[in-house]
């Protein structure tokens, strides 16, 4: 099938690779413009651009895909279908109308739950036990298009958003290939908007822990908000990240830190968590036992 591919993050790379591997014709790859990154703020390519260049594919990086000249460029390519995976721009109706087979999206949730930019992170943060990927026909709404195929999986008790994202990226690639093969026979299923939940783009303040939250909810956020913004409090005015922890069988005042030998605990609403891997602002991630080698937490309370 003659395709145009639109994607940007690492989550979108396996789908692009699989499309090429099975022999579809990718006439162009559209991805976000290079952006400043890192301490040096040098322009960096998106993961999809790196993959496309490695695969010998043509790459376009318009600032706004809705501009008339970009729409005409896409129309001239005459793709049978387009595939979108985490592109990062809203697709206007003028582009939706171009491919006769429609624009197919790979979304990292079991729609209609977790529509939006961060479905993997919010599913974990909100304590979901299962999730998956859905292929759908894009329409003018935010992840509201008719569903095509789904794949479901359990979320591991200790699984982070990074680990789950890697699994869902591979599963999404498989599901997209199945969708393209079966497309003529798939009957699209409308989403039940009454069952919809949102997964908005993450903000730094989403990671700030309310220490009155239950211990399990605190740990879910620590797992879900990786690699950014993380789950954190403030210790002596410095950001204190909780990267890994466990439910503790003790009662400690919310936010209070308590050390027992080489073990470190923090109070939560109605209980406590053991801090296993932490990071104080300006320092590297480390085991809590290593942190206690040079830091006394007596009387300290996380903000």
PDB file of N, CA and C in Angstrom, residues 235-236 240 256-260 263-265 291-292 295-301:
ATOM      1  N   UNK A 235      12.929  18.654  49.660  1.00  0.00           N
ATOM      2  CA  UNK A 235      13.713  18.435  50.861  1.00  0.00           C
ATOM      3  C   UNK A 235      14.729  19.565  50.988  1.00  0.00           C
ATOM      4  N   UNK A 236      14.576  20.363  52.036  1.00  0.00           N
ATOM      5  CA  UNK A 236      15.448  21.531  52.240  1.00  0.00           C
ATOM      6  C   UNK A 236      15.473  22.439  51.004  1.00  0.00           C
ATOM      7  N   UNK A 240      13.201  16.399  45.408  1.00  0.00           N
ATOM      8  CA  UNK A 240      13.567  15.072  45.900  1.00  0.00           C
ATOM      9  C   UNK A 240      12.700  14.052  45.167  1.00  0.00           C
ATOM     10  N   UNK A 256       6.796  12.874  56.348  1.00  0.00           N
ATOM     11  CA  UNK A 256       7.926  12.717  57.266  1.00  0.00           C
ATOM     12  C   UNK A 256       8.868  11.615  56.781  1.00  0.00           C
ATOM     13  N   UNK A 257      10.165  11.871  56.901  1.00  0.00           N
ATOM     14  CA  UNK A 257      11.182  10.877  56.556  1.00  0.00           C
ATOM     15  C   UNK A 257      11.652  10.176  57.821  1.00  0.00           C
ATOM     16  N   UNK A 258      11.908   8.881  57.690  1.00  0.00           N
ATOM     17  CA  UNK A 258      12.355   8.091  58.838  1.00  0.00           C
ATOM     18  C   UNK A 258      13.344   7.036  58.360  1.00  0.00           C
ATOM     19  N   UNK A 259      14.472   6.954  59.003  1.00  0.00           N
ATOM     20  CA  UNK A 259      15.484   5.973  58.639  1.00  0.00           C
ATOM     21  C   UNK A 259      15.526   4.862  59.683  1.00  0.00           C
ATOM     22  N   UNK A 260      15.656   3.634  59.205  1.00  0.00           N
ATOM     23  CA  UNK A 260      15.857   2.476  60.071  1.00  0.00           C
ATOM     24  C   UNK A 260      17.044   1.703  59.514  1.00  0.00           C
ATOM     25  N   UNK A 263      17.607   1.610  55.660  1.00  0.00           N
ATOM     26  CA  UNK A 263      16.331   1.703  54.964  1.00  0.00           C
ATOM     27  C   UNK A 263      15.691   3.062  55.240  1.00  0.00           C
ATOM     28  N   UNK A 264      15.028   3.607  54.215  1.00  0.00           N
ATOM     29  CA  UNK A 264      14.448   4.942  54.288  1.00  0.00           C
ATOM     30  C   UNK A 264      12.960   4.866  53.997  1.00  0.00           C
ATOM     31  N   UNK A 265      12.165   5.526  54.837  1.00  0.00           N
ATOM     32  CA  UNK A 265      10.712   5.496  54.705  1.00  0.00           C
ATOM     33  C   UNK A 265      10.169   6.918  54.645  1.00  0.00           C
ATOM     34  N   UNK A 291      22.176   7.044  49.777  1.00  0.00           N
ATOM     35  CA  UNK A 291      21.817   8.406  50.175  1.00  0.00           C
ATOM     36  C   UNK A 291      21.995   8.592  51.677  1.00  0.00           C
ATOM     37  N   UNK A 292      21.609   7.576  52.468  1.00  0.00           N
ATOM     38  CA  UNK A 292      21.697   7.691  53.927  1.00  0.00           C
ATOM     39  C   UNK A 292      23.132   7.679  54.438  1.00  0.00           C
ATOM     40  N   UNK A 295      23.669  11.540  54.631  1.00  0.00           N
ATOM     41  CA  UNK A 295      22.575  12.476  54.873  1.00  0.00           C
ATOM     42  C   UNK A 295      21.739  11.983  56.047  1.00  0.00           C
ATOM     43  N   UNK A 296      21.557  12.822  57.038  1.00  0.00           N
ATOM     44  CA  UNK A 296      20.698  12.495  58.174  1.00  0.00           C
ATOM     45  C   UNK A 296      19.301  13.056  57.915  1.00  0.00           C
ATOM     46  N   UNK A 297      18.295  12.201  58.047  1.00  0.00           N
ATOM     47  CA  UNK A 297      16.923  12.638  57.781  1.00  0.00           C
ATOM     48  C   UNK A 297      16.142  12.880  59.059  1.00  0.00           C
ATOM     49  N   UNK A 298      16.803  12.871  60.189  1.00  0.00           N
ATOM     50  CA  UNK A 298      16.109  13.055  61.474  1.00  0.00           C
ATOM     51  C   UNK A 298      15.363  14.398  61.474  1.00  0.00           C
ATOM     52  N   UNK A 299      14.064  14.323  61.690  1.00  0.00           N
ATOM     53  CA  UNK A 299      13.246  15.534  61.773  1.00  0.00           C
ATOM     54  C   UNK A 299      12.865  16.145  60.432  1.00  0.00           C
ATOM     55  N   UNK A 300      13.261  15.531  59.320  1.00  0.00           N
ATOM     56  CA  UNK A 300      12.978  16.113  57.995  1.00  0.00           C
ATOM     57  C   UNK A 300      11.571  15.724  57.516  1.00  0.00           C
ATOM     58  N   UNK A 301      10.906  16.666  56.883  1.00  0.00           N
ATOM     59  CA  UNK A 301       9.582  16.450  56.317  1.00  0.00           C
ATOM     60  C   UNK A 301       9.582  16.930  54.874  1.00  0.00           C
TER      61      UNK A 301
END
